[in-house]
PDB file of C-alpha atoms and ligand atoms in Angstrom:
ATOM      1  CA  UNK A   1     -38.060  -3.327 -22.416  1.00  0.00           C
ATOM      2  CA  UNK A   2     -34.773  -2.363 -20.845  1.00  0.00           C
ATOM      3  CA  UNK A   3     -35.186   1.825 -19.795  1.00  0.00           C
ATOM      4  CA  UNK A   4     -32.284   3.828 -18.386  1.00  0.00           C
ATOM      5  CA  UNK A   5     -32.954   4.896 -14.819  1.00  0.00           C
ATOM      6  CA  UNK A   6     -31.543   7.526 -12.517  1.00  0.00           C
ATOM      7  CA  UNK A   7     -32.053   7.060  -8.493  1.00  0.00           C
ATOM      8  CA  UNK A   8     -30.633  10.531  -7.531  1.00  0.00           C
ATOM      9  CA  UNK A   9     -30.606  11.202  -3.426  1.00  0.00           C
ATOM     10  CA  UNK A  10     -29.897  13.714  -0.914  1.00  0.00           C
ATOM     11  CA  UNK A  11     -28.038  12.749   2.327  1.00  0.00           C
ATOM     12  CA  UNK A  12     -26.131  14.242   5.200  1.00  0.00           C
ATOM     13  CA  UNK A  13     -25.547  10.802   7.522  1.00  0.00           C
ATOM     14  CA  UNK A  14     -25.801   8.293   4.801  1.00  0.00           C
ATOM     15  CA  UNK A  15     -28.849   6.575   5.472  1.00  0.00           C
ATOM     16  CA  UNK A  16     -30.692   7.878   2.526  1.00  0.00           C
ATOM     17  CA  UNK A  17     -28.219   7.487   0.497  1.00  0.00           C
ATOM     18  CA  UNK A  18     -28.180   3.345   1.363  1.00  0.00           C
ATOM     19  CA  UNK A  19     -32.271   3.312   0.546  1.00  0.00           C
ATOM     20  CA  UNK A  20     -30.842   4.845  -2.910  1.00  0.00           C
ATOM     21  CA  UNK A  21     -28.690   1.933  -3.185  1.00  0.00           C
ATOM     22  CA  UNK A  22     -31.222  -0.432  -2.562  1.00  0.00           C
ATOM     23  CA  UNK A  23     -34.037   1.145  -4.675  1.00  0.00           C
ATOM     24  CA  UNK A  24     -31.191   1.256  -7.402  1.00  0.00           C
ATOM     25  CA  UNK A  25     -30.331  -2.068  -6.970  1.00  0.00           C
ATOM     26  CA  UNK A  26     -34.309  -3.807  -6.851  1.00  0.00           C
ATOM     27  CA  UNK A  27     -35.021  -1.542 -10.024  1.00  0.00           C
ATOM     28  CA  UNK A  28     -31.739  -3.087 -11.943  1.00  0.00           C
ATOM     29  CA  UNK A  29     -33.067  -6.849 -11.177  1.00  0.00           C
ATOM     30  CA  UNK A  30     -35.838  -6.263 -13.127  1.00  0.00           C
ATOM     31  CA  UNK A  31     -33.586  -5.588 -15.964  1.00  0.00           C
ATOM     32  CA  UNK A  32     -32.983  -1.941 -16.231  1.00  0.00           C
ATOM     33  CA  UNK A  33     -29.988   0.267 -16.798  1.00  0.00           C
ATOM     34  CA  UNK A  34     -29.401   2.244 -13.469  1.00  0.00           C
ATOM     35  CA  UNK A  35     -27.376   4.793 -11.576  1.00  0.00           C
ATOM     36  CA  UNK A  36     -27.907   5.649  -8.477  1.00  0.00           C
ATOM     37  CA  UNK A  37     -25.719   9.200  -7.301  1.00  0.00           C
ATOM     38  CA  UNK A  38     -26.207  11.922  -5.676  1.00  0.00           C
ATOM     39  CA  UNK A  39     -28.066  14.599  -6.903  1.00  0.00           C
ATOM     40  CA  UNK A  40     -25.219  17.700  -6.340  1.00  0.00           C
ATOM     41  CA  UNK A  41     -23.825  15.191  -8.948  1.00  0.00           C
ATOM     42  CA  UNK A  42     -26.306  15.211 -11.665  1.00  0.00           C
ATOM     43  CA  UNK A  43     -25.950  17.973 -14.419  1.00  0.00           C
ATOM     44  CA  UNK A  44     -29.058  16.858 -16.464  1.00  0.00           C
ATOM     45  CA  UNK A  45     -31.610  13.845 -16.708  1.00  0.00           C
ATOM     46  CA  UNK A  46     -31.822  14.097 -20.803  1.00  0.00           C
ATOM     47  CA  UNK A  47     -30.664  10.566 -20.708  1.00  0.00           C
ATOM     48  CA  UNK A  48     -33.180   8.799 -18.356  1.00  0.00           C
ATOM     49  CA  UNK A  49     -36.441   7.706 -18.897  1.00  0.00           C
ATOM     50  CA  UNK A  50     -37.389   7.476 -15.470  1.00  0.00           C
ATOM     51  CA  UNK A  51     -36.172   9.274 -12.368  1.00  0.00           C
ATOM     52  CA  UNK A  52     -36.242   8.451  -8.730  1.00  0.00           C
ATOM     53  CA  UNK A  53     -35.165  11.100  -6.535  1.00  0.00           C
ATOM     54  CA  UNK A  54     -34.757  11.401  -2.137  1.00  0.00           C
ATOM     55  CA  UNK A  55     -33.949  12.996   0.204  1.00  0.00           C
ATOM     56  CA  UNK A  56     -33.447  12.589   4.442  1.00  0.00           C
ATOM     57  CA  UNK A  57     -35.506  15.147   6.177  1.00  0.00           C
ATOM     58  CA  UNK A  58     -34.188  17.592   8.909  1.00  0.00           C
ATOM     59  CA  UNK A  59     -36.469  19.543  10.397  1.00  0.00           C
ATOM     60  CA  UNK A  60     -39.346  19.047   8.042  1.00  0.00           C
ATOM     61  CA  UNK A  61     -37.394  20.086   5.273  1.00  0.00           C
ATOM     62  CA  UNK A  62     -35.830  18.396   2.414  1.00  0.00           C
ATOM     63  CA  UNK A  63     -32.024  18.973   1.732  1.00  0.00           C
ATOM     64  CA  UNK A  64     -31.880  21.858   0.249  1.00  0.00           C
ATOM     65  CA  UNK A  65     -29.526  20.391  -2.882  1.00  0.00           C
ATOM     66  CA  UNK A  66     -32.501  18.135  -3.432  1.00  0.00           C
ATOM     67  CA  UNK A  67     -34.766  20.661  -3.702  1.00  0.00           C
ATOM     68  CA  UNK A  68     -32.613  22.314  -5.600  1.00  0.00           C
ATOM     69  CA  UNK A  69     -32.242  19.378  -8.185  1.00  0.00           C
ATOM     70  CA  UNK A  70     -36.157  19.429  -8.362  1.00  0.00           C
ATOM     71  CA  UNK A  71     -36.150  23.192  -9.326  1.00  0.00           C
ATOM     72  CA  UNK A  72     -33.452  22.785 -11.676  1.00  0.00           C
ATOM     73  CA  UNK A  73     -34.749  20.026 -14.048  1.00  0.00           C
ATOM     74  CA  UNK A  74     -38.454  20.613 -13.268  1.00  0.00           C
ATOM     75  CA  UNK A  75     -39.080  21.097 -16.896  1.00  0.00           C
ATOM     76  CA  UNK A  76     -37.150  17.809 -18.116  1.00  0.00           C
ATOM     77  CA  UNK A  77     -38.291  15.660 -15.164  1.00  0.00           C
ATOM     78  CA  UNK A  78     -42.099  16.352 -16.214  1.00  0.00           C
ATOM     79  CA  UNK A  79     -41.450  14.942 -19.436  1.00  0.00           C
ATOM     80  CA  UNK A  80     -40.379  11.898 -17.472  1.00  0.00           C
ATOM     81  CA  UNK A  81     -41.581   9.077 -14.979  1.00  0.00           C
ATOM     82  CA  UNK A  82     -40.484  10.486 -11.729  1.00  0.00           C
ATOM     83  CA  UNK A  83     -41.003   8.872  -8.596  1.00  0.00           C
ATOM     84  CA  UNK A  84     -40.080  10.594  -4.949  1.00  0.00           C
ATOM     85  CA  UNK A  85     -39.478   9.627  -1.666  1.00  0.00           C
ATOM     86  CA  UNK A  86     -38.075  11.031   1.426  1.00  0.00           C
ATOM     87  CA  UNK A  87     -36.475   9.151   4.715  1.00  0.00           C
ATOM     88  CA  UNK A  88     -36.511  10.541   8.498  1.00  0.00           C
ATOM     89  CA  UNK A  89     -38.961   9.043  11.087  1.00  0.00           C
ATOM     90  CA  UNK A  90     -37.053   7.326  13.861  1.00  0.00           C
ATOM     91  CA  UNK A  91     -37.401   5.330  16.848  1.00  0.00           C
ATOM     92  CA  UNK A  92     -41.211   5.278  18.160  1.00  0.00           C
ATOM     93  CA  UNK A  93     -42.541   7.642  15.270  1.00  0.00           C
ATOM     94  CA  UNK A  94     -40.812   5.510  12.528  1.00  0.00           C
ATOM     95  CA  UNK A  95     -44.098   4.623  10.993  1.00  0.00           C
ATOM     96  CA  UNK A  96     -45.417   7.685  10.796  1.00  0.00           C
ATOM     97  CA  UNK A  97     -45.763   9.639   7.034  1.00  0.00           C
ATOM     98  CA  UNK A  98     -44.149  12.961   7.094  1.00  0.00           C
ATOM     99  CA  UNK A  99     -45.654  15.806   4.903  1.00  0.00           C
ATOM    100  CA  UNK A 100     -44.108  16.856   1.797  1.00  0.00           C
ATOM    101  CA  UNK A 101     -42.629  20.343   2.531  1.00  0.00           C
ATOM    102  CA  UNK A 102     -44.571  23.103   0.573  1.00  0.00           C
ATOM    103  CA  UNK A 103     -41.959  24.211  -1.928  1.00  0.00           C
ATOM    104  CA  UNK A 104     -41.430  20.396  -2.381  1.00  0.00           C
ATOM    105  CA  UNK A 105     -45.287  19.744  -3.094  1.00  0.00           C
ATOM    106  CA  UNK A 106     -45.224  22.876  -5.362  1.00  0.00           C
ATOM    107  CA  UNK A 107     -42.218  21.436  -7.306  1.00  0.00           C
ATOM    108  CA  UNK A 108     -43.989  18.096  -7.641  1.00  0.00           C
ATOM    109  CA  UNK A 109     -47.185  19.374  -8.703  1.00  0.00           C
ATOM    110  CA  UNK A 110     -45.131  20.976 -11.809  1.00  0.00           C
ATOM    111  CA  UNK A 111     -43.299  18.204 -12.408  1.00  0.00           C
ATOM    112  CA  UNK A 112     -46.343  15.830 -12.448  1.00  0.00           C
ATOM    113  CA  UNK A 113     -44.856  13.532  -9.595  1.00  0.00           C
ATOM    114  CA  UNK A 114     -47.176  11.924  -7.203  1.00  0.00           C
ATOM    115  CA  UNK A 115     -46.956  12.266  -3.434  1.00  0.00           C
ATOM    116  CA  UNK A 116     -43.308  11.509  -1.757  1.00  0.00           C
ATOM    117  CA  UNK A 117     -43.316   7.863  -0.055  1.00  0.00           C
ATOM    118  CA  UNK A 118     -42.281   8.185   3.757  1.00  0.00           C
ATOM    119  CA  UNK A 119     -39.666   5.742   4.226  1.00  0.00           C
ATOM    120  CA  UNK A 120     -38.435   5.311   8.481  1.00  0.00           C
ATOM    121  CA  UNK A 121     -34.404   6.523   8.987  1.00  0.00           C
ATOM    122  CA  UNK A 122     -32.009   5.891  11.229  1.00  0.00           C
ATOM    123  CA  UNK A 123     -30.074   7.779  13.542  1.00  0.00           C
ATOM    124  CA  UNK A 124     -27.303   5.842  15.132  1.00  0.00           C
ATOM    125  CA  UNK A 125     -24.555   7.308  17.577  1.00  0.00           C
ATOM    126  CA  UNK A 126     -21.996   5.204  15.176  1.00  0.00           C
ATOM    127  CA  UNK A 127     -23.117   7.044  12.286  1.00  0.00           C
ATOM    128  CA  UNK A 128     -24.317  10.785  13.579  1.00  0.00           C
ATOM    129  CA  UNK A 129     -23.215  13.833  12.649  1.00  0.00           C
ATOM    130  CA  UNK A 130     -22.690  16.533  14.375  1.00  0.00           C
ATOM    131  CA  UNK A 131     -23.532  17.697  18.437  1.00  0.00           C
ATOM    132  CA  UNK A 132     -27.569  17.995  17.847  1.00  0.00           C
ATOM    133  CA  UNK A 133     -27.617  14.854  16.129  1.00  0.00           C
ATOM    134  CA  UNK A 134     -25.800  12.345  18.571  1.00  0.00           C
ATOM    135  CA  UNK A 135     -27.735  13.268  21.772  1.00  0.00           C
ATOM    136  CA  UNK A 136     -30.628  12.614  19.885  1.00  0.00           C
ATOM    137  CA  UNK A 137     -29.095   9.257  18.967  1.00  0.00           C
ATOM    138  CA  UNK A 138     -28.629   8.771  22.765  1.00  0.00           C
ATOM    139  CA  UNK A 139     -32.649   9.171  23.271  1.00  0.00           C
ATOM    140  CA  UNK A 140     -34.978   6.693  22.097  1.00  0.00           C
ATOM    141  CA  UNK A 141     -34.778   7.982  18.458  1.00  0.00           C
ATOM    142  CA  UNK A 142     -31.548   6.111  18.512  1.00  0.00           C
ATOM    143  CA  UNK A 143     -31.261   3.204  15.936  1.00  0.00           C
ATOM    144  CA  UNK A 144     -32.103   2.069  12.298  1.00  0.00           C
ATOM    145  CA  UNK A 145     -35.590   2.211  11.913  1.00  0.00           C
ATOM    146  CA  UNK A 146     -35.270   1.189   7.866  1.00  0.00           C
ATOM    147  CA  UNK A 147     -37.842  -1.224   6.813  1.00  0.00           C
ATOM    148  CA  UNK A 148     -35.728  -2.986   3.667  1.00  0.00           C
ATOM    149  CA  UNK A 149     -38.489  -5.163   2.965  1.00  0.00           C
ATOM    150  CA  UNK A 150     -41.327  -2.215   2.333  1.00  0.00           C
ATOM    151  CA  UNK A 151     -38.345  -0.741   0.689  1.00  0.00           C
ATOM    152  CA  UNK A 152     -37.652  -3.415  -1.332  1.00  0.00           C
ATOM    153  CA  UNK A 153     -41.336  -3.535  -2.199  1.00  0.00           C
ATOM    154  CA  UNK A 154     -42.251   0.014  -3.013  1.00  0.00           C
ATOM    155  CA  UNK A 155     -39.070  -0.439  -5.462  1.00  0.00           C
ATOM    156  CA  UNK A 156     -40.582  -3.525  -6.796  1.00  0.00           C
ATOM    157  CA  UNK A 157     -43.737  -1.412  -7.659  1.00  0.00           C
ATOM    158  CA  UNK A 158     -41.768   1.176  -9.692  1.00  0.00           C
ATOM    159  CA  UNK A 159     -39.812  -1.102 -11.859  1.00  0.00           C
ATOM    160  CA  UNK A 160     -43.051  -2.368 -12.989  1.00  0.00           C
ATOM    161  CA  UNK A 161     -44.524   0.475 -13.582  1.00  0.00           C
ATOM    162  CA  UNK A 162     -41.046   1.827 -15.896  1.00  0.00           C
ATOM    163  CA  UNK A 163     -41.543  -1.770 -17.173  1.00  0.00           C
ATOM    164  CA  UNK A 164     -45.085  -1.682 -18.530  1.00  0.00           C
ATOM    165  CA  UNK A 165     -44.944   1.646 -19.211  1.00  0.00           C
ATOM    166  CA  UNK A 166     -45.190   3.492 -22.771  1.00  0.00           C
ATOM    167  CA  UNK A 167     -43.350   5.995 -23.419  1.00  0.00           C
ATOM    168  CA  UNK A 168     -45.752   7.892 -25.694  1.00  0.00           C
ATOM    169  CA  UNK A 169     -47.996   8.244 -22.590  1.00  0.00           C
ATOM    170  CA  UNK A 170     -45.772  10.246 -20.533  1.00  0.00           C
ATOM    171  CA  UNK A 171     -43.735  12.182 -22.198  1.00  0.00           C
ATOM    172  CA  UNK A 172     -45.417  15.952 -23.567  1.00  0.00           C
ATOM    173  CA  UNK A 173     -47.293  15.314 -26.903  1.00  0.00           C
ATOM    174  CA  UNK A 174     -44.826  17.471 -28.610  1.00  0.00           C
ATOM    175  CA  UNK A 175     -41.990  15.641 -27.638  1.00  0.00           C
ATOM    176  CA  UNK A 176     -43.459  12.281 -28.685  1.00  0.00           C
ATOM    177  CA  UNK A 177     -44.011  13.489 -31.693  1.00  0.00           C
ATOM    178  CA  UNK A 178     -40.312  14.516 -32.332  1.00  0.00           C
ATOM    179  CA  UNK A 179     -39.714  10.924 -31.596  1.00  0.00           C
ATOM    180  CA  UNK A 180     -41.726   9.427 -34.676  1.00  0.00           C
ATOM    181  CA  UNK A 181     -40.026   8.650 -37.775  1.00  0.00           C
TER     182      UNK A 181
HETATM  183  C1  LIG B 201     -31.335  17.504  13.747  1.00  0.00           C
HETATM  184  C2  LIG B 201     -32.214  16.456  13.148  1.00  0.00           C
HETATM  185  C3  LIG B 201     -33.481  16.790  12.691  1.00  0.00           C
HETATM  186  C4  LIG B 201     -34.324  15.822  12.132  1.00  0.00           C
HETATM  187  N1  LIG B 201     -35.561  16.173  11.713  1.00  0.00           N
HETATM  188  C5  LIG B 201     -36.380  15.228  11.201  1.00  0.00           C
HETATM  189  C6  LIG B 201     -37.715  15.564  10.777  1.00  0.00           C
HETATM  190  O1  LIG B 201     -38.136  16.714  10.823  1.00  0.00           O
HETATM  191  N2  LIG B 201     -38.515  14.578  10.314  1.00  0.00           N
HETATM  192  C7  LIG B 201     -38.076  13.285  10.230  1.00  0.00           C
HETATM  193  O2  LIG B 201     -38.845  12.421   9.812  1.00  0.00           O
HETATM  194  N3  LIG B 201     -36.814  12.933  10.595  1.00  0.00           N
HETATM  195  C8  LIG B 201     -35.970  13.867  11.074  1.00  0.00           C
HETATM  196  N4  LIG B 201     -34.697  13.530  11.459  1.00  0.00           N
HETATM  197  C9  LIG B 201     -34.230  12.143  11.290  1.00  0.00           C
HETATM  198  C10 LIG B 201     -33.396  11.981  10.011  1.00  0.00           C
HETATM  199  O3  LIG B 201     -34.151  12.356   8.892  1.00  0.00           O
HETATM  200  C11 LIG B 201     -32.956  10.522   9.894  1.00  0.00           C
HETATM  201  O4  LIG B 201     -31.951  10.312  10.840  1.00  0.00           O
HETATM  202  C12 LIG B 201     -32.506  10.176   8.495  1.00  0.00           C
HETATM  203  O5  LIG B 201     -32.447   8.784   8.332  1.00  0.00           O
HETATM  204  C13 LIG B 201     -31.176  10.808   8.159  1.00  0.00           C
HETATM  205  O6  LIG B 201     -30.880  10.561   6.801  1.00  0.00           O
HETATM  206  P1  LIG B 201     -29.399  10.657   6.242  1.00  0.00           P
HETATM  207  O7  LIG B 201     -28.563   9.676   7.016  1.00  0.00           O
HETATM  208  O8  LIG B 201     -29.546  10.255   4.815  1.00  0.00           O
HETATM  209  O9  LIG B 201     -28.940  12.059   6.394  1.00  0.00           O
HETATM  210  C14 LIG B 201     -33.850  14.483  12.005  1.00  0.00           C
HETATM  211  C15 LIG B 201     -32.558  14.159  12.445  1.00  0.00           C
HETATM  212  C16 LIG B 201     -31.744  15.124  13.001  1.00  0.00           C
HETATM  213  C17 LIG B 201     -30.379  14.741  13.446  1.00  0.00           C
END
């Protein structure tokens, strides 16, 4: 059955903001209603049934507006599928899994969301922003480190799971409950 999807991201360079698009665009082939945007953007998530949401990461931190976004609609997001992921390891340590930031972890654990998915960034002198952020695009952190095809995959996974899933099971008994005839 056909659900309505939001992929909401956080972005300063644009890199996350392309694994949105991509995420968006797997999750649509497998014949779901999506819109991918940024999450300053988003006033509310009433209309989804499930909700992606990313962000880059600077200095072990999320964006703030994507943190933000997480406060915000904590309460309507855990009645919700909610998937997260975050984007930032570059050049040699572009495999490596970062750690969910506390408040982040704190903010999933309310919402019911499972562990953030490291996904590897890029940082490319074309594309850098700002003085810090070119010279280390000069070093060896320089490039796009984006694995499309795990990308791709891990997006693959989460339109099944919206796919197969019930509603009933994930939304607050209460709420279900409003939905019956
Ligand atoms: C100043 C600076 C700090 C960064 N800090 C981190 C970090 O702590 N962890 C990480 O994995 N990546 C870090 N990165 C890499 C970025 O997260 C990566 O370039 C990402 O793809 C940028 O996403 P965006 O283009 O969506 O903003 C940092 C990059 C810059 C320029």
């Amino acid at each position: 059955m056909s659900r309505k999807v939001l992929v909401a991201y956080a972005s300063k360079m644009g890199a996350t903001a392309e694994i949105a698009e991509g995420i968006g665009g797997e999750i649509r082939q497998h014949g779901h209603v999506v819109e991918v945007c940024e999450v300053k953007q988003v006033r509310s998530v009433d209309e989804y049934d499930a909700v992606v949401v990313g962000s880059a990461i600077y200095a072990g931190r999320w964006r703030s507006e994507a943190v933000r976004f997480l406060s915000k609609h904590a309460d309507a997001l855990h009645d919700r599928q909610v998937w997260l992921f975050h984007s930032g390891p570059v050049g040699p340590h572009a495999d490596q899994p970062q750690a969910m930031p506390r408040k982040v972890r704190q903010l999933a654990d309310r919402i019911g969301a499972g562990p953030a998915t490291t996904f590897a960034g890029r940082l490319d002198p074309e594309t850098a922003k700002g003085f810090l952020a070119r010279r280390m695009a000069a070093t060896e952190l320089g490039g796009d480190s984006r694995d499309w095809d795990r990308i791709g995959a891990w997006a693959q996974d989460v339109a099944a799971a919206i796919t197969s899933a019930d509603v009933s099971t994930w939304r607050r008994p209460e709420q279900a409950q409003e939905r019956l005839p």
